[in-house]
Coordinates of C-alpha atoms and ligand atoms in Angstrom, one line a residue:
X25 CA 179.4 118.0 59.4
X26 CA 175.6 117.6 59.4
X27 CA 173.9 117.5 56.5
X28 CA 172.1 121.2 57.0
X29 CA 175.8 122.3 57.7
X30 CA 177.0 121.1 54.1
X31 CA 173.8 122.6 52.7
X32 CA 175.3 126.0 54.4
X33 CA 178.5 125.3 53.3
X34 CA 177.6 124.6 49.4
X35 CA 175.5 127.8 49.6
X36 CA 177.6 130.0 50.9
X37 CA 180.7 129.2 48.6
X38 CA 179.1 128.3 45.4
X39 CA 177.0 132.0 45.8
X40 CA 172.9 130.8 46.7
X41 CA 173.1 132.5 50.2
X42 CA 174.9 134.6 52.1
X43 CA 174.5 136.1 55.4
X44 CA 173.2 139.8 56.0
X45 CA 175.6 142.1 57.2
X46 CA 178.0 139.6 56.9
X47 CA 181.1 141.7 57.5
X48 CA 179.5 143.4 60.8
X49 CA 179.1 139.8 62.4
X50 CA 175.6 139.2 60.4
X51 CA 172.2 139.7 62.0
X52 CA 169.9 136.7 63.1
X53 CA 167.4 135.5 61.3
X54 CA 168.1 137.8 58.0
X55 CA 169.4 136.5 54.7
X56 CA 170.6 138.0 51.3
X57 CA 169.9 135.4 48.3
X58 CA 173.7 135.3 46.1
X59 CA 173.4 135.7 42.2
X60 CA 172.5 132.2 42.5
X61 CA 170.0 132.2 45.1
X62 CA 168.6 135.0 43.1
X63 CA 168.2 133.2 40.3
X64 CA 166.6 130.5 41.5
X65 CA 164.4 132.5 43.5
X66 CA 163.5 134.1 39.7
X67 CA 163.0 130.8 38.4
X68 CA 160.7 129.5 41.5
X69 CA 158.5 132.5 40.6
X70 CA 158.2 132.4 36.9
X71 CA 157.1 128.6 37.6
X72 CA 154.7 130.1 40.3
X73 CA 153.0 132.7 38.2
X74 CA 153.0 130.2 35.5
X75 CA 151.0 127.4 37.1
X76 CA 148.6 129.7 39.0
X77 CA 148.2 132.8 36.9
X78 CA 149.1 132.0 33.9
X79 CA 147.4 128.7 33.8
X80 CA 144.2 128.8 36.0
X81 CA 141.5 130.3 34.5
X82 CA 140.5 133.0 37.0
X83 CA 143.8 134.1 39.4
X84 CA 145.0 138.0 39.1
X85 CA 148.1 138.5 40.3
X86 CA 148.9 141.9 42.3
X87 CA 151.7 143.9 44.3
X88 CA 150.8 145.1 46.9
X89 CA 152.6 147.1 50.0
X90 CA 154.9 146.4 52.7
X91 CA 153.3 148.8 54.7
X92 CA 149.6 149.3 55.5
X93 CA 147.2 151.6 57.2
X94 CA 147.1 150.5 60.9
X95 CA 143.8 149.6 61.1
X96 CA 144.2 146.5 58.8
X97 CA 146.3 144.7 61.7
X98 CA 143.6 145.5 64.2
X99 CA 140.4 144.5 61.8
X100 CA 142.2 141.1 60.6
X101 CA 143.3 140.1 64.1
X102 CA 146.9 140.3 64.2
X103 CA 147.1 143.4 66.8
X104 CA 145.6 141.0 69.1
X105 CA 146.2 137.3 67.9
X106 CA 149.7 137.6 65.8
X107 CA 151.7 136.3 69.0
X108 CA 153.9 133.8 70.2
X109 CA 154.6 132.5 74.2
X110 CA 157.8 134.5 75.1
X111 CA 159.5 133.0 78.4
X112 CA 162.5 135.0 79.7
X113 CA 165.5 133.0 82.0
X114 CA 165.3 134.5 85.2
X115 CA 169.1 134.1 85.7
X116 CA 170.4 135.5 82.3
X117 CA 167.5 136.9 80.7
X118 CA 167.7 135.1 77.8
X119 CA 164.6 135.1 76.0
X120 CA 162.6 132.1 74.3
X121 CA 160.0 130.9 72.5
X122 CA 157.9 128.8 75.4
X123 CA 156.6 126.1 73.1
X124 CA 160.2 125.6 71.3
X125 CA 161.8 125.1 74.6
X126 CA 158.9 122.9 76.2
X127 CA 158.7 120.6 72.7
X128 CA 162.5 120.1 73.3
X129 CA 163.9 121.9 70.3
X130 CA 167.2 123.2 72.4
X131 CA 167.7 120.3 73.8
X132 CA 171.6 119.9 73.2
X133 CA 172.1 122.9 71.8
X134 CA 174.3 125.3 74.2
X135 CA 174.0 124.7 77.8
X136 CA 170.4 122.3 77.3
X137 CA 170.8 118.8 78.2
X138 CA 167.6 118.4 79.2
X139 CA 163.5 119.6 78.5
X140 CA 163.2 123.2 79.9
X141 CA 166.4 124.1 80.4
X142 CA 168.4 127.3 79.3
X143 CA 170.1 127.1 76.5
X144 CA 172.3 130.2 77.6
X145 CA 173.0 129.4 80.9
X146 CA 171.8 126.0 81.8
X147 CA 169.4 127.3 84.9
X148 CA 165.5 126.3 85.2
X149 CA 164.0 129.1 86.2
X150 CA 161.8 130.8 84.1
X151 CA 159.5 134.1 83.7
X152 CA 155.5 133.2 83.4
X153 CA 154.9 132.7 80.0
X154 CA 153.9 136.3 78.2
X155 CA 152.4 136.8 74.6
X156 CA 154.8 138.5 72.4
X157 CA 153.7 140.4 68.7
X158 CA 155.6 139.4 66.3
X159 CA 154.5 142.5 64.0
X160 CA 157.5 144.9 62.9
X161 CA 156.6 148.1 64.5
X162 CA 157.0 151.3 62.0
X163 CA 156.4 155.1 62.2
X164 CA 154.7 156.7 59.0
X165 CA 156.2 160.0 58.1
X166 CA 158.9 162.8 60.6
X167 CA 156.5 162.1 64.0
X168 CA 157.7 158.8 66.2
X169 CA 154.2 159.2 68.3
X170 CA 151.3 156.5 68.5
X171 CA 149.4 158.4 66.1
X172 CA 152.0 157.7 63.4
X173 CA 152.5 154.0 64.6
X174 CA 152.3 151.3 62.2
X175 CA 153.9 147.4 60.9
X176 CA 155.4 146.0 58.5
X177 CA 153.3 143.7 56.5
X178 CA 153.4 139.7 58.6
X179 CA 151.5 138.2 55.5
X180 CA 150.5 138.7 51.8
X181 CA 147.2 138.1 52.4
X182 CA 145.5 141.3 53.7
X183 CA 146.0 143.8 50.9
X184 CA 144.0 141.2 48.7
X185 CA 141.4 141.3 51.1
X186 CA 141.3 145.4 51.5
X187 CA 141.9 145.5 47.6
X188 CA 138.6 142.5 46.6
X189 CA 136.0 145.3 45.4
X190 CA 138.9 147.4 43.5
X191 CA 140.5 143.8 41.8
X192 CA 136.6 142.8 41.5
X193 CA 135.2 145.8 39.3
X194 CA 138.3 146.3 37.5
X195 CA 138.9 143.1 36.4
X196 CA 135.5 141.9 36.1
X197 CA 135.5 138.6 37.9
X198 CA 132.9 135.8 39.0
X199 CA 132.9 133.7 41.6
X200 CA 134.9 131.8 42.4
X201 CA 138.2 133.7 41.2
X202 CA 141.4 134.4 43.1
X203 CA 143.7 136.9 44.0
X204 CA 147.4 136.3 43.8
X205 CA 150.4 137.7 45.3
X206 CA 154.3 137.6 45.7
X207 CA 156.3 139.3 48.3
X208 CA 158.5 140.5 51.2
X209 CA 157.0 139.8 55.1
X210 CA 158.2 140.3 58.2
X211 CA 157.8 138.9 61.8
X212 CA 159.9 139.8 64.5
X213 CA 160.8 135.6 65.4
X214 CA 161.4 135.1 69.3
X215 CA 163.9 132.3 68.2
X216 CA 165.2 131.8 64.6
X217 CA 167.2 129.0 62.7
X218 CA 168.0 126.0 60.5
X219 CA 169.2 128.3 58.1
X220 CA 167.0 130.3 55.8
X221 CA 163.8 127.9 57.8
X222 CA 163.0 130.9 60.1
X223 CA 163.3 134.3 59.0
X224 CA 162.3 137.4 59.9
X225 CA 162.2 138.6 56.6
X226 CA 161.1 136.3 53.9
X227 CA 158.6 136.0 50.8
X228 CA 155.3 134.1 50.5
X229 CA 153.7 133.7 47.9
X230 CA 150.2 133.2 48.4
X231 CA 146.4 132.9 46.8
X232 CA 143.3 134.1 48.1
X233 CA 140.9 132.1 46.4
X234 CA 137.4 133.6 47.1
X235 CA 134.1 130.9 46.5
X236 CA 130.6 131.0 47.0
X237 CA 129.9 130.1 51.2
X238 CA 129.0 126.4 51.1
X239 CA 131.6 125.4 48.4
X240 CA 134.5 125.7 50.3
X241 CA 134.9 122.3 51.5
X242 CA 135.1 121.1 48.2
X243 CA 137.4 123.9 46.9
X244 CA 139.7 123.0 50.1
X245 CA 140.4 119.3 49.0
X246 CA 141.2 120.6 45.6
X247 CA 144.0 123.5 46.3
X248 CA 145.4 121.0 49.1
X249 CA 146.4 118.3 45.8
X250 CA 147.4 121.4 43.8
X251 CA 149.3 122.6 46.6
X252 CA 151.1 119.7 47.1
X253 CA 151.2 118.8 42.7
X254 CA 153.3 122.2 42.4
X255 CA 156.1 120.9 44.8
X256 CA 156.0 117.7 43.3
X257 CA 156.4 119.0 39.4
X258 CA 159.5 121.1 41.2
X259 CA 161.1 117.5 41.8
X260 CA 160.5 117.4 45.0
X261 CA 161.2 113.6 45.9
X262 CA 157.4 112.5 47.3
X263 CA 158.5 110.5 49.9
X264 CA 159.9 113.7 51.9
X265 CA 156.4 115.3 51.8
X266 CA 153.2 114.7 53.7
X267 CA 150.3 116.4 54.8
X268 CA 149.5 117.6 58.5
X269 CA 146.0 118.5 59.7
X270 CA 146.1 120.8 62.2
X271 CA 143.8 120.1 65.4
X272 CA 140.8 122.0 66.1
X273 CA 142.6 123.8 69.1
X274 CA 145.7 125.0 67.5
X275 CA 143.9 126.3 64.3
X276 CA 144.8 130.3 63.8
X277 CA 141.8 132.6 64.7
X278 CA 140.6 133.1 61.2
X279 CA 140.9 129.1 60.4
X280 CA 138.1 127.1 60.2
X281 CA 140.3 124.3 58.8
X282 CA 144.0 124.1 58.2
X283 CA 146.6 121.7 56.7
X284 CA 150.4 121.9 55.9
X285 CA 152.3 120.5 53.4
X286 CA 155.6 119.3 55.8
X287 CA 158.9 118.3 53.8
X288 CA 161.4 116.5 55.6
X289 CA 164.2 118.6 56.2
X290 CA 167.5 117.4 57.8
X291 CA 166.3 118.9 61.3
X292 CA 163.0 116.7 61.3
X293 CA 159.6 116.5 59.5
X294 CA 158.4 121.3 59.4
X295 CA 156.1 123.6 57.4
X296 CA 157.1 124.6 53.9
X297 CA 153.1 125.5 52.8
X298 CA 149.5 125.5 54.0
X299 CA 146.3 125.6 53.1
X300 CA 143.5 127.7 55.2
X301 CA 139.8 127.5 54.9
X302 CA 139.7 131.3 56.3
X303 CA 135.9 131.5 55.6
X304 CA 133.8 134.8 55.5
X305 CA 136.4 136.2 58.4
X306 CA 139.0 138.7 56.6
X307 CA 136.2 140.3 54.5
X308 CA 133.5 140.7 56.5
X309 CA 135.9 142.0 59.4
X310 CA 137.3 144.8 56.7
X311 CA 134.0 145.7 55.7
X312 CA 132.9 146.5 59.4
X313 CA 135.9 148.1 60.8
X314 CA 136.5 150.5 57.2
X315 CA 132.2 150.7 57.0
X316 CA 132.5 149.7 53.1
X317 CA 130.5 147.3 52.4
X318 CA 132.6 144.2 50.8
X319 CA 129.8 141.9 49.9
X320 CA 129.7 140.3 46.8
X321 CA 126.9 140.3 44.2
X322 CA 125.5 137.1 43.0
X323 CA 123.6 137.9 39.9
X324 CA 123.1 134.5 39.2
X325 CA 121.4 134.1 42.3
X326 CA 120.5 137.8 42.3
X327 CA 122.0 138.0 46.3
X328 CA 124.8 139.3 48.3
X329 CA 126.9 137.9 50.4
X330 CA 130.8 137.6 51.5
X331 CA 132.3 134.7 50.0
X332 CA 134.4 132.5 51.9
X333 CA 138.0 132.6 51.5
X334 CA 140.4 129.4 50.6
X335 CA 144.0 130.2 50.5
X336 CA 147.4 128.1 49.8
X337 CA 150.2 129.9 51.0
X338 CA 154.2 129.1 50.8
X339 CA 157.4 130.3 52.0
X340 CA 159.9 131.0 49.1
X341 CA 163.2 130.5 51.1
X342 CA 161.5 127.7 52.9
X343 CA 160.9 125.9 49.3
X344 CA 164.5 127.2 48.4
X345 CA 165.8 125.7 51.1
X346 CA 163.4 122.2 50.3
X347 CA 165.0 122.3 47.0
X348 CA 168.5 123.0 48.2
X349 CA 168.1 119.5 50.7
X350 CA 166.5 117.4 48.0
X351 CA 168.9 117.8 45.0
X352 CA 172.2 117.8 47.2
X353 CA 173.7 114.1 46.8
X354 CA 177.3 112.9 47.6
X355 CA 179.2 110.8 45.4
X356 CA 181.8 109.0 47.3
X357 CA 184.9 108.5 45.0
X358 CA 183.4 110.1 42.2
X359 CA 181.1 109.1 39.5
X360 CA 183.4 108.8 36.5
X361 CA 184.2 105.2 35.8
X362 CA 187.2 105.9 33.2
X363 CA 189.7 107.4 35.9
X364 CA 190.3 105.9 39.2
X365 CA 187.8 106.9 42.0
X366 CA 189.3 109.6 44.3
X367 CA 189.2 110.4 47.7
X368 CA 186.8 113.3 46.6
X369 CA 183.1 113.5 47.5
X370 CA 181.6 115.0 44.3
X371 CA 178.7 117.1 45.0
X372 CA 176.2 116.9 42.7
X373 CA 172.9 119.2 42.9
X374 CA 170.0 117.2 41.0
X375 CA 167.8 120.6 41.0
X376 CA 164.7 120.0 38.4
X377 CA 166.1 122.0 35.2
X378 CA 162.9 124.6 35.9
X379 CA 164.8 125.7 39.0
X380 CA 168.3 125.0 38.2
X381 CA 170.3 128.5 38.5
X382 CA 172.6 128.1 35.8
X383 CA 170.9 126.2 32.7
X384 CA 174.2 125.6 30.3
X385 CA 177.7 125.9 30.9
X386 CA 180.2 126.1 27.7
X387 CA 183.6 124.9 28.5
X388 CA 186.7 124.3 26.2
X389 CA 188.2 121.0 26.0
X390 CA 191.7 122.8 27.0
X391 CA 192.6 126.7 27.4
X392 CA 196.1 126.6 25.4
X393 CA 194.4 126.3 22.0
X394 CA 193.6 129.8 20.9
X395 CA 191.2 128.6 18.5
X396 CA 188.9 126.3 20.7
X397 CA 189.0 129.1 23.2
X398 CA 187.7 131.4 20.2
X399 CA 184.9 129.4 19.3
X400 CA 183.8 128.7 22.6
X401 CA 183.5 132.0 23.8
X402 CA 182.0 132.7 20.4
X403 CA 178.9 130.0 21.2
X404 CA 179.0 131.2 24.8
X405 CA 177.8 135.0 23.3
X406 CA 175.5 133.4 21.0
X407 CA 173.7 131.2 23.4
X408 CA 173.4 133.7 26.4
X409 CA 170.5 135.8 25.4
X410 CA 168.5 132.4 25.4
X411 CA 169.6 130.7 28.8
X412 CA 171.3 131.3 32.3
X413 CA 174.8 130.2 30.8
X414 CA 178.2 130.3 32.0
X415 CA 181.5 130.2 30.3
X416 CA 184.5 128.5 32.4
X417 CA 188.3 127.6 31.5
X418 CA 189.7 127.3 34.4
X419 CA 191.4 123.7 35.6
X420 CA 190.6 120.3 34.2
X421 CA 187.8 119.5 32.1
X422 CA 187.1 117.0 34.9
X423 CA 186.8 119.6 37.8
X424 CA 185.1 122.0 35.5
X425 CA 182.4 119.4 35.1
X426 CA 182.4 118.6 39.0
X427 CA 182.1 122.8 39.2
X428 CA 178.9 123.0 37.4
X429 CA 177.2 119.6 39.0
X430 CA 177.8 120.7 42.3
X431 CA 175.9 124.0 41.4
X432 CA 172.7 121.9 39.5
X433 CA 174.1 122.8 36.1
X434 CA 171.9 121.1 33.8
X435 CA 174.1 121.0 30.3
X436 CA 177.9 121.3 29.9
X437 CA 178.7 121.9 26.2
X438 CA 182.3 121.1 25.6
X439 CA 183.7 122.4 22.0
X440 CA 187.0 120.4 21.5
X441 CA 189.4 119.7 18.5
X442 CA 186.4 118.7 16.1
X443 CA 184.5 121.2 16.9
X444 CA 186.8 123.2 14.7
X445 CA 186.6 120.7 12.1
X446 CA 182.9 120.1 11.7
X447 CA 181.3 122.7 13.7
X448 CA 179.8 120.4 16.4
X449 CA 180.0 120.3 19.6
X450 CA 179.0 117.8 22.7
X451 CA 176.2 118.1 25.5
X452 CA 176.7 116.6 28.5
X453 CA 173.5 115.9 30.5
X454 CA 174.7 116.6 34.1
X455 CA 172.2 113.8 36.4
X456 CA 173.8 110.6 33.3
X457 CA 176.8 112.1 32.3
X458 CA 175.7 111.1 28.7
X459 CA 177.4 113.1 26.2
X460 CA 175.6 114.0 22.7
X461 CA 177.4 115.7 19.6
X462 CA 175.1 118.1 17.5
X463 CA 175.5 120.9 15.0
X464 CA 176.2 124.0 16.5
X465 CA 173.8 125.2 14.2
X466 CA 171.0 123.6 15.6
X467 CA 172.4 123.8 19.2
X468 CA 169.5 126.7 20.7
X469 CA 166.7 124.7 19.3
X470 CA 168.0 121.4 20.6
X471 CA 168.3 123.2 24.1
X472 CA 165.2 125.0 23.8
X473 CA 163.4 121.6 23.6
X474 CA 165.4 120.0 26.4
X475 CA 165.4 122.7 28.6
X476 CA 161.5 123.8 28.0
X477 CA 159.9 121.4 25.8
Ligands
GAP522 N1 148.6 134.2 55.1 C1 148.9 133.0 55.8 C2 150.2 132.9 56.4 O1 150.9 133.9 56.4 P1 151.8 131.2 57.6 O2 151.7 129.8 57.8 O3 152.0 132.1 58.8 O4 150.5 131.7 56.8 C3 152.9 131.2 55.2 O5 153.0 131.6 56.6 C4 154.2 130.5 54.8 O6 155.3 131.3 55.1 C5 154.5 129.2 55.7 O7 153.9 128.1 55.1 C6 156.0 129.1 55.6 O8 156.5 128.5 54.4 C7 156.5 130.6 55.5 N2 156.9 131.2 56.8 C8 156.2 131.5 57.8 N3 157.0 132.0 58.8 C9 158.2 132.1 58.3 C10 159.5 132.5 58.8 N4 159.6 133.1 60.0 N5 160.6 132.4 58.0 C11 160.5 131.9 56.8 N6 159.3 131.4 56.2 C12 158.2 131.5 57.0

């Protein structure tokens, strides 16, 4: 099994993903996060807003729409840039992304053996390559006519622009200042894959991070190391980052300087983030297509001007996914030295406690004493409104434990025979297997400080 395949695996039977439609054969390139993969998605955010809202001095967050008035697509470009080559097999009529099959990604995969070859049928022969929206066409309201025609939102980014001189006077802001958003996109992908890697629906979470013209460079260089910091502080082991600098020629038509942050996922070195330098383009485009004039005013210089634009952008279930590779390690034979190693890989999942689903667990020793039971379930209610927690009985205290690494759960508390006579109880750190006693009195503070001290 590949290592992406046990990723798969893990996340489908332990509840992080699970594919759309599942029961009518799924659909490609659409995913539904579990209760897991919702939680963690939960936790990614708070950690997001955190960081950039909560701690910056000058980002507002907002919410926008899925849907937008038409005319934003055409003013920021994507009616008439938002493509991909589409090449179509003259003999099946499969169709593919050009560059995918040129850069060799198919090669092995169904019939391809070799560079340019079908993956459905094997043949050579190809359709001239043809550009190919990827923009979710919509109607608005009863009438399916071009009038009504509109798309689904392919980016965050352009209801802070259309939104800068409403988010400007209400909030008050000066230069520079950002604009901050969380939410659902969608691109009609020629080709998707690896997993949850390429969607066609999916969250970014983006800033647009709006500075006087001239300062940009400088304001660049400092959101590409915060960027690439915020992975890092999510555990993200460094060496399976870098940066990539896109080429002059392949920047996208509102880029005046580009660079992803790659991580190395099993399928080779791809995207999770970027950071643009999208200048003066977005606003000053809105402010001549809608005729409202989106300048800003410098009193300090007492001028107007647009400001230029600097924005880090990432893909939530691409930094899921990230997570997901990073944290999964095999044991081989298992990690407790007191038993005999089995034949077992143990799965543990060494997610940074921020992220980690599930943040305690509260198991009894054994299930055939009433009174450990009691108590257990007692502490499992009284700790619950404080963290992610679950309460588990079921088999050994040894696969119980192997239950809750292989889903990244950072504390097991185990209540046992002296629980009931001293009211302590044990916590088991999952990454050392160290096991502490404490009062079950001062159990939510102690776990409070590990957990977010
Ligand atoms: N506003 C800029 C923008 O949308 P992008 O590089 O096209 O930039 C932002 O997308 C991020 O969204 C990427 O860095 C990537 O993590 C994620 N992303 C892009 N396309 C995706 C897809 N088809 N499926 C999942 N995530 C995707």
């Amino acid at each position: 099994m590949s290592s992406l395949d046990k990723i798969v695996s893990l996340s489908k039977r332990r509840g992080f993903v699970f594919q759309s439609s599942e029961i009518y054969g799924g659909i490609e390139g659409i995913w539904d996060l579990g209760p897991l993969g919702a939680l963690m998605k939960e936790n990614l955010r708070r950690f997001w807003i955190k960081r950039f809202i909560l701690e910056e001095e000058n980002i507002v967050l907002i919410d926008g729409s899925s849907i937008m008035h038409p005319s934003v697509w055409k003013a920021s470009g994507h009616m008439e840039h938002f493509t991909d080559p589409l090449v179509e097999c003259k003999n099946c009529h499969a169709r593919y992304r050009f560059d995918h099959l040129r850069d060799g990604k198919f090669i092995g995969q169904g019939k391809a053996k070799e560079k340019n070859q079908c993956p459905n049928c094997g043949k050579k022969e190809w359709s001239k390559p043809q550009r190919f929206n990827l923009m979710f066409k919509t109607f608005l309201g009863p009438v399916e006519d071009k009038a009504h025609e509109t798309y689904l939102r392919p980016e965050t980014a352009q209801s802070m622009f259309t939104n800068f001189k409403n988010v400007l006077n209400s909030m008050r802001l000066k230069l520079p200042f950002g604009i901050a958003q969380i939410g659902k996109c969608f691109r009609n992908e020629i080709t998707v894959g690896d997993f949850i890697f390429r969607l066609r629906e999916f969250e970014i979470a983006e800033i647009e991070y709006f500075v006087r013209p001239g300062e940009d460079e400088k304001y660049f260089d400092i959101w590409v190391k915060k960027w690439e910091k915020f992975f890092l502080d999510l555990g993200i082991k460094r060496e399976n980052l870098r940066r990539y600098e896109h080429p002059k020629e392949d920047l996208a038509h509102y880029s005046k300087r580009t660079v992803d942050i790659e991580y190395k996922f099993p399928f080779g070195w791809s995207e999770l983030a970027g950071i643009s330098n999208r200048t003066d383009f977005d606003l000053k485009r809105h402010s001549e297509f809608s005729g409202k004039d989106l300048k800003y005013c410098d009193d300090q210089r007492n001028t107007k001007y647009f400001p230029y634009v600097i924005e880090p952008t990432m893909g939530i279930e691409r930094t899921i996914l990230a997570l997901l590779c990073d944290a999964y390690t095999e044991i081989k034979g298992g990690r407790t030295k007191t038993t005999k190693p089995t034949k077992e890989v143990e799965i543990l999942l060494k997610l940074d406690k921020k992220v980690a689903p599930i943040k305690v667990a509260v198991l009894p020793l054994v299930r055939n004493n009433l009174k450990i039971v009691q108590k257990a379930k007692e502490i499992y209610k009284m700790i619950k409104p404080h963290f992610a927690c679950q309460y588990d009985e079921v088999g050994s205290i040894g696969r119980r434990y192997r239950r809750q690494d292989e889903i990244g759960t950072v504390f097991c508390l185990t209540c046992d025979f002296q629980t009931l006579e001293d009211d302590t109880i044990t916590i088991r750190d999952r990454d050392t297997m160290i096991q502490e006693r404490v009062k079950v009195d001062d159990l939510i503070g102690i776990l409070k400080e590990k957990l977010e001290g």
